[in-house]
Coordinates of C-alpha atoms in Angstrom, one line a residue:
M1 CA 12.2 39.0 -113.6
R2 CA 15.8 38.0 -114.1
L3 CA 18.2 40.9 -114.6
K4 CA 18.3 41.2 -118.4
L5 CA 20.7 43.3 -120.4
F6 CA 18.4 44.7 -123.0
L7 CA 20.4 46.4 -125.8
L8 CA 18.9 48.8 -128.3
P9 CA 19.7 47.9 -131.9
L10 CA 23.1 49.3 -132.7
L11 CA 24.9 49.8 -136.0
I12 CA 28.6 49.6 -136.5
C13 CA 29.4 52.8 -138.4
S14 CA 31.7 53.0 -141.3
L15 CA 30.1 56.2 -142.6
S16 CA 31.7 59.6 -142.8
F17 CA 30.1 61.9 -140.3
G18 CA 29.9 65.7 -140.2
Q19 CA 31.4 68.2 -137.9
E20 CA 32.2 67.1 -134.4
L21 CA 30.3 69.1 -131.8
M22 CA 31.1 67.5 -128.5
R23 CA 32.9 64.6 -126.8
F24 CA 31.9 63.4 -123.4
Q25 CA 32.3 60.5 -121.0
V26 CA 29.7 58.8 -118.8
F27 CA 31.1 57.6 -115.5
S28 CA 29.3 55.0 -113.4
E29 CA 31.3 55.5 -110.3
D30 CA 29.9 53.9 -107.2
L31 CA 26.8 52.2 -108.6
D32 CA 25.8 49.8 -111.4
H33 CA 23.3 51.2 -113.9
L34 CA 20.9 49.5 -116.3
N35 CA 19.1 50.8 -119.3
C36 CA 19.4 54.4 -118.0
P37 CA 17.8 57.4 -119.8
M38 CA 20.5 60.1 -120.0
G39 CA 20.1 63.8 -120.7
I40 CA 22.9 66.3 -121.5
S41 CA 22.6 70.0 -121.9
L42 CA 23.5 71.4 -125.3
D43 CA 23.5 75.1 -124.2
H44 CA 27.3 75.2 -124.3
I45 CA 27.8 74.1 -127.8
D46 CA 27.4 75.7 -131.2
Y47 CA 24.7 74.0 -133.2
N48 CA 21.5 75.0 -135.0
Q49 CA 18.7 72.7 -136.0
D50 CA 18.5 74.4 -139.4
E51 CA 22.0 73.1 -140.2
G52 CA 21.2 69.4 -140.0
T53 CA 20.4 66.8 -137.5
L54 CA 22.4 65.5 -134.5
T55 CA 24.2 62.1 -134.6
L56 CA 25.5 60.4 -131.5
V57 CA 28.0 57.5 -131.5
E58 CA 29.6 55.5 -128.7
V59 CA 33.3 54.9 -129.1
R60 CA 34.3 51.2 -128.4
G61 CA 37.9 50.7 -129.2
N62 CA 38.4 51.5 -132.9
E63 CA 34.6 51.2 -133.6
E64 CA 31.9 53.8 -133.4
I65 CA 28.4 52.6 -132.6
L66 CA 25.5 54.7 -133.8
L67 CA 23.0 55.4 -131.1
P68 CA 19.4 56.8 -131.2
C69 CA 19.3 60.3 -129.7
Q70 CA 16.5 62.9 -129.4
L71 CA 16.6 66.6 -128.9
E72 CA 14.2 68.2 -126.4
S73 CA 14.0 72.0 -127.1
G74 CA 13.1 74.5 -124.5
H75 CA 14.7 76.9 -122.0
T76 CA 17.5 74.4 -121.8
A77 CA 18.1 72.3 -124.9
T78 CA 18.7 68.7 -123.8
L79 CA 19.9 65.7 -125.8
W80 CA 18.4 62.4 -124.6
F81 CA 19.8 58.9 -125.2
I82 CA 19.7 55.6 -123.5
L83 CA 22.8 54.2 -121.7
A84 CA 21.9 50.8 -122.9
G85 CA 22.7 47.5 -121.2
K86 CA 24.5 47.3 -117.8
T87 CA 27.2 49.8 -116.9
L88 CA 29.2 48.5 -114.0
R89 CA 30.4 50.6 -111.1
G90 CA 33.9 52.0 -111.7
S91 CA 33.5 52.0 -115.5
S92 CA 33.2 54.7 -118.1
R93 CA 31.9 55.0 -121.6
E94 CA 32.8 57.6 -124.3
F95 CA 30.5 59.3 -126.8
I96 CA 30.8 61.8 -129.7
L97 CA 28.1 64.1 -130.9
R98 CA 28.2 65.3 -134.5
R99 CA 26.2 67.3 -136.9
S100 CA 24.8 65.2 -139.8
T101 CA 22.7 65.6 -142.9
D102 CA 21.1 62.2 -142.4
N103 CA 17.8 61.7 -140.7
Q104 CA 17.5 59.2 -137.9
A105 CA 15.4 56.1 -138.4
A106 CA 12.0 56.3 -136.8
G107 CA 11.8 54.7 -133.4
N108 CA 9.5 51.9 -132.1
L109 CA 7.6 54.2 -129.7
K110 CA 4.4 55.7 -131.1
L111 CA 1.7 58.2 -130.0
V112 CA -1.8 57.8 -131.3
K113 CA -4.8 60.0 -130.5
S114 CA -8.4 58.6 -130.9
Y115 CA -11.7 58.2 -129.1
G116 CA -10.8 60.8 -126.5
K117 CA -7.6 59.1 -125.5
V118 CA -3.9 59.4 -126.3
R119 CA -2.2 56.0 -126.5
L120 CA 1.5 55.4 -126.2
K121 CA 2.6 52.2 -128.0
W122 CA 5.7 50.0 -128.6
T123 CA 5.3 49.2 -132.3
E124 CA 1.7 47.9 -132.1
T125 CA 1.7 46.9 -128.5
P126 CA -0.1 49.3 -126.2
I127 CA 1.7 50.8 -123.1
L128 CA -0.9 53.1 -121.7
D129 CA -3.9 55.3 -122.5
Y130 CA -4.4 58.8 -121.2
Q131 CA -8.1 59.8 -121.1
F132 CA -8.5 63.5 -122.1
E133 CA -12.2 63.5 -122.9
T134 CA -14.6 63.4 -119.9
L135 CA -15.6 59.9 -119.0
M136 CA -19.1 59.5 -117.4
P137 CA -19.7 57.0 -114.6
P138 CA -21.9 53.9 -115.3
E139 CA -25.6 54.5 -115.8
G140 CA -27.4 55.1 -112.6
V141 CA -24.4 56.5 -110.8
D142 CA -24.1 60.1 -109.7
P143 CA -22.8 62.2 -112.7
L144 CA -20.5 64.0 -110.2
Y145 CA -18.2 61.1 -110.6
K146 CA -17.3 62.0 -114.2
R147 CA -13.7 62.9 -114.8
S148 CA -10.9 63.4 -117.3
G149 CA -7.1 63.6 -117.1
F150 CA -6.0 60.1 -115.9
I151 CA -4.1 57.1 -117.1
H152 CA -6.1 53.9 -117.9
P153 CA -5.5 51.3 -119.0
L154 CA -1.9 50.6 -118.1
W155 CA -0.8 47.4 -119.7
S156 CA 2.1 45.1 -118.9
P157 CA 4.4 44.2 -121.9
D158 CA 2.5 40.9 -122.2
G159 CA -0.7 42.8 -122.5
Q160 CA -2.1 42.4 -118.9
E161 CA -4.3 45.3 -117.9
L162 CA -3.0 46.4 -114.5
S163 CA -5.2 49.4 -113.6
R164 CA -8.8 49.9 -112.8
I165 CA -11.3 52.8 -112.9
Q166 CA -14.8 53.5 -111.4
A167 CA -14.7 50.5 -109.1
P168 CA -18.2 50.1 -107.5
D169 CA -16.6 50.5 -104.0
H170 CA -14.8 53.7 -105.1
Y171 CA -16.3 55.3 -108.2
H172 CA -13.8 58.2 -107.9
H173 CA -10.8 55.9 -108.4
Y174 CA -9.2 56.5 -111.8
G175 CA -6.4 54.2 -112.7
I176 CA -3.2 56.3 -112.2
W177 CA -3.9 59.9 -111.3
G178 CA -2.9 62.6 -108.8
P179 CA -5.7 62.7 -106.2
W180 CA -5.4 65.8 -103.9
T181 CA -7.9 65.2 -101.2
K182 CA -8.1 67.5 -98.2
T183 CA -7.2 71.1 -99.2
H184 CA -8.2 74.6 -97.9
I185 CA -8.7 77.9 -99.7
L186 CA -9.1 80.9 -97.4
G187 CA -10.2 78.5 -94.7
R188 CA -12.8 76.7 -96.9
E189 CA -12.4 73.0 -97.5
V190 CA -12.1 71.8 -101.1
D191 CA -11.9 68.1 -102.0
F192 CA -10.7 67.3 -105.5
W193 CA -10.7 63.5 -104.8
N194 CA -14.1 62.5 -103.4
L195 CA -16.0 63.8 -106.4
A196 CA -19.5 63.0 -105.0
R197 CA -19.0 65.7 -102.3
G198 CA -19.4 68.3 -105.1
Q199 CA -16.6 70.5 -103.9
G200 CA -14.1 70.1 -106.8
T201 CA -12.8 68.0 -109.6
V202 CA -9.9 67.8 -112.0
R203 CA -10.4 68.2 -115.8
F204 CA -8.1 68.0 -118.8
S205 CA -7.7 71.5 -120.5
R206 CA -5.4 71.0 -123.5
F207 CA -2.2 69.4 -124.7
L208 CA 0.9 71.5 -124.5
S209 CA 3.0 69.1 -126.6
E210 CA 2.9 65.6 -128.2
V211 CA 6.2 64.0 -129.0
E212 CA 7.4 60.9 -130.9
G213 CA 11.1 60.0 -131.3
P214 CA 13.7 57.3 -131.3
V215 CA 14.4 57.7 -127.6
Y216 CA 11.0 58.6 -126.0
A217 CA 7.4 59.3 -126.9
G218 CA 5.0 61.3 -124.6
F219 CA 2.9 64.3 -124.0
K220 CA 2.5 67.3 -121.7
A221 CA -1.1 68.0 -120.7
L222 CA -2.5 71.0 -118.8
Q223 CA -5.0 69.8 -116.1
E224 CA -7.2 72.2 -114.1
H225 CA -8.1 71.5 -110.5
I226 CA -11.6 73.2 -110.3
D227 CA -13.0 74.6 -107.1
F228 CA -16.9 74.6 -107.2
G229 CA -17.4 76.5 -104.0
G230 CA -15.9 79.9 -104.6
R231 CA -17.9 83.1 -105.1
G232 CA -19.4 83.4 -108.6
A233 CA -18.2 81.0 -111.3
D234 CA -16.2 77.9 -110.7
Q235 CA -12.5 78.8 -110.3
V236 CA -9.2 77.1 -111.2
A237 CA -7.5 76.5 -107.9
M238 CA -4.4 74.8 -109.3
N239 CA -3.0 74.4 -112.8
E240 CA -1.1 71.1 -113.3
V241 CA 1.3 70.3 -116.1
L242 CA 1.4 66.5 -116.4
D243 CA 4.5 65.3 -118.4
V244 CA 4.3 61.6 -119.3
R245 CA 6.9 59.9 -121.4
A246 CA 7.8 56.2 -122.3
W247 CA 11.4 55.5 -122.8
N248 CA 12.9 53.2 -125.5
V249 CA 14.4 50.6 -123.3
G250 CA 14.0 46.8 -123.0
E251 CA 13.1 46.0 -126.6
G252 CA 9.5 45.7 -125.5
K253 CA 10.2 43.4 -122.6
V254 CA 9.6 46.1 -120.0
W255 CA 8.1 49.6 -120.0
L256 CA 9.9 52.5 -118.4
I257 CA 7.6 55.5 -117.9
D258 CA 8.2 58.9 -116.4
Y259 CA 5.3 60.7 -114.7
T260 CA 6.2 64.3 -113.7
T261 CA 3.5 66.6 -112.2
T262 CA 4.1 70.4 -111.8
L263 CA 1.5 72.4 -109.8
N264 CA 1.0 76.2 -109.9
T265 CA -1.9 78.1 -108.2
P266 CA -3.3 81.3 -109.7
L267 CA -5.0 82.2 -106.5
D268 CA -3.8 85.3 -104.6
S269 CA -4.5 83.5 -101.4
G270 CA -2.6 80.4 -102.4
I271 CA -3.9 76.9 -101.4
M272 CA -3.1 74.7 -98.5
L273 CA -2.7 71.0 -99.1
D274 CA -3.6 69.5 -95.7
A275 CA -1.8 66.6 -94.1
Y276 CA -3.9 63.5 -94.7
R277 CA -3.5 59.8 -95.4
Y278 CA -4.6 60.4 -99.1
G279 CA -3.3 63.2 -101.3
G280 CA -1.3 64.0 -104.4
G281 CA 1.8 62.5 -105.7
I282 CA 0.8 59.5 -107.8
G283 CA -2.1 57.2 -106.9
Y284 CA -2.7 53.7 -108.3
R285 CA -5.9 51.5 -108.2
A286 CA -4.8 48.1 -109.2
T287 CA -6.6 45.6 -111.4
E288 CA -9.7 43.9 -109.8
L289 CA -7.9 40.5 -110.3
W290 CA -5.5 41.3 -107.4
H291 CA -6.4 40.7 -103.8
K292 CA -4.7 39.8 -100.5
D293 CA -4.1 36.1 -101.5
N294 CA -2.4 36.7 -104.9
S295 CA -0.6 40.0 -104.7
T296 CA 2.3 41.6 -102.8
V297 CA 3.8 44.9 -101.9
L298 CA 7.5 45.4 -101.0
T299 CA 9.2 48.7 -100.3
S300 CA 12.8 49.8 -100.4
E301 CA 12.8 49.7 -96.6
N302 CA 11.6 46.0 -96.7
K303 CA 8.0 46.8 -95.6
D304 CA 5.2 44.7 -97.0
R305 CA 1.4 44.9 -97.2
L306 CA 1.1 44.4 -93.4
N307 CA 3.3 47.4 -92.3
A308 CA 4.0 49.7 -95.3
D309 CA 1.1 52.1 -94.8
G310 CA 2.3 55.5 -93.5
T311 CA 6.0 54.6 -93.8
K312 CA 8.5 56.2 -96.2
A313 CA 10.3 54.6 -99.2
K314 CA 12.4 55.4 -102.2
W315 CA 10.6 52.7 -104.3
C316 CA 7.8 50.2 -104.0
I317 CA 7.0 47.1 -105.9
V318 CA 3.3 46.3 -106.4
E319 CA 2.7 43.0 -108.2
G320 CA 0.4 40.1 -108.5
E321 CA -0.9 37.0 -110.3
S322 CA -1.6 37.4 -114.0
V323 CA -2.2 35.3 -117.1
S324 CA 1.0 36.4 -118.6
E325 CA 3.5 33.8 -119.8
E326 CA 5.5 34.3 -116.6
G327 CA 2.3 34.1 -114.4
R328 CA 2.8 37.4 -112.6
S329 CA 3.0 41.1 -113.5
G330 CA 3.7 44.3 -111.7
I331 CA 4.9 47.9 -111.3
L332 CA 7.9 49.3 -109.6
F333 CA 7.0 52.9 -108.4
M334 CA 10.1 55.1 -107.9
G335 CA 10.2 58.5 -106.2
H336 CA 12.9 61.2 -107.0
T337 CA 15.2 62.6 -104.4
S338 CA 14.0 66.1 -105.3
N339 CA 10.4 65.3 -104.3
R340 CA 8.9 66.8 -101.2
E341 CA 9.3 64.7 -98.1
F342 CA 11.6 62.3 -99.8
P343 CA 11.8 59.4 -99.1
E344 CA 8.1 59.8 -99.6
P345 CA 5.3 58.6 -97.3
M346 CA 2.9 56.1 -98.8
R347 CA -0.7 55.1 -98.6
V348 CA -1.0 51.3 -98.9
W349 CA -4.4 49.7 -98.3
P350 CA -4.4 47.2 -95.5
I351 CA -4.7 43.5 -96.1
D352 CA -8.4 43.5 -95.1
A353 CA -9.4 46.4 -97.4
N354 CA -12.9 46.4 -98.9
G355 CA -14.6 44.1 -96.6
G356 CA -11.7 41.7 -96.2
R357 CA -11.1 41.1 -99.9
G358 CA -7.8 42.9 -99.8
D359 CA -8.0 45.0 -103.0
V360 CA -4.8 46.8 -103.9
Y361 CA -4.3 50.6 -103.7
F362 CA -0.9 52.4 -103.6
E363 CA 0.0 56.0 -103.4
F364 CA 3.1 58.1 -102.9
C365 CA 1.6 60.7 -100.6
P366 CA 3.9 63.8 -100.0
I367 CA 1.4 65.4 -97.5
R368 CA 0.8 62.3 -95.4
H369 CA 2.4 63.8 -92.3
E370 CA 2.9 67.5 -93.1
D371 CA 0.8 70.3 -94.6
W372 CA 2.0 71.8 -97.9
S373 CA 1.3 75.4 -98.6
L374 CA 1.4 76.4 -102.3
E375 CA 2.0 80.1 -103.1
K376 CA 0.9 82.0 -106.1
G377 CA 3.6 82.4 -108.8
K378 CA 5.6 79.4 -107.8
D379 CA 6.0 76.0 -109.5
Y380 CA 6.0 72.8 -107.4
S381 CA 7.1 69.6 -109.1
L382 CA 7.0 65.9 -108.2
K383 CA 8.9 63.3 -110.3
Y384 CA 8.1 59.6 -110.5
R385 CA 9.2 56.7 -112.7
L386 CA 7.4 53.4 -113.3
L387 CA 9.0 50.1 -114.4
V388 CA 6.2 47.9 -115.7
F389 CA 7.1 44.2 -116.0
D390 CA 5.9 40.6 -116.3
G391 CA 7.4 37.9 -114.1
T392 CA 9.0 39.0 -110.8
L393 CA 11.4 41.8 -109.8
S394 CA 14.0 41.4 -107.0
P395 CA 14.8 44.2 -104.5
E396 CA 18.3 44.3 -106.0
E397 CA 16.9 45.0 -109.5
A398 CA 14.5 47.6 -108.1
E399 CA 17.4 49.4 -106.4
I400 CA 19.5 49.5 -109.7
Y401 CA 16.5 51.0 -111.6
W402 CA 15.9 53.5 -108.9
Q403 CA 19.6 54.6 -108.8
G404 CA 19.3 55.2 -112.6
F405 CA 16.4 57.5 -112.0
A406 CA 17.6 59.4 -108.9
K407 CA 21.3 59.1 -109.3
P408 CA 22.2 58.7 -113.0
P409 CA 25.9 58.4 -114.0
R410 CA 28.0 61.5 -114.1
V411 CA 28.7 63.1 -117.5
V412 CA 32.0 64.9 -118.1
V413 CA 32.4 66.9 -121.3
S414 CA 36.0 66.7 -122.7
Y415 CA 35.5 68.7 -125.8
A416 CA 32.8 71.1 -126.9
N417 CA 32.5 73.3 -130.0
N418 CA 31.7 76.4 -128.0
P419 CA 29.8 79.3 -129.7

């Protein structure tokens, strides 16, 4: 995929805006940045949602360019926007936030709920499905393999299905999901990954939020990691908040998806996530069309399918042959600097996996080399970003996208209407 400067539709504004709330500059100091989601705290300015909407413009000489922006409320109110196009190292861009009585135009990202799934879409083109109703395994397969709370399908922008579930060789594989494998509770083993062992599972509980907007669309889901082996009734061993959002970048030519998982255990004893070659983070079972002869893996440390397993990386490109117009499709998996064991260890299936066919499995595995003890009353978060593309992606492009995720440009507020 050649490096493309996708620009969001922008309007040159000659309208009269309302009260100015804040001016700020974005500095891309030592790095280039491309189509970068940006968030800025609004806790230090005087605004109220009852008094109108927020309008963001970029100042370019004597012109003001209207930009989509989106407010995320919560403990810290955050204004999100896309730093569109390429911002070169050593450059800066200026923005003004105002209060307005005009409503923003609806964005191209949509969230639709039907048939036990939530679908994120770009206009009418599907990006991904999140399965919240329990899915049974094929007829004749042990019902212990049933599961909910996973992403499948994940499509490329050209419509290629890139994920796989319930493969006959591993019925417990579910597209994109967080598979904790070897854990212990009070010395007793509990496996939430190998479902047929009957020790545990993961199930969707409820949605905490569902959001559509001009900058991103997504959801937060509560998922329960269930321990079947405790005394009495089944118990929740871990509560997981899964935050998935698709960003409005690339004009439908690429997908940029954030996948953030936050774990919290209600158990007085806590839970031990044992060091193991599989476990947690984000796991991905690739389409059955990919095998050793038509797919590749490349990490930020220049490791490939032959030597990536067990090593650490900032990012990893997993791609293969497809029937897209470009002939190939893939995913860039990115890990955040705040993640445990960053740069994170990986599980990458060897070239002779599954009887020599070389099927593709990838996982960022933060417990690959070290145990992780979770204590009651504490949150533990892992942040990932996926760039889904058709064509090819160079290591240089991958690095630019990762820098935008882990090291976004610096924001400096020059004026704020303080309360």
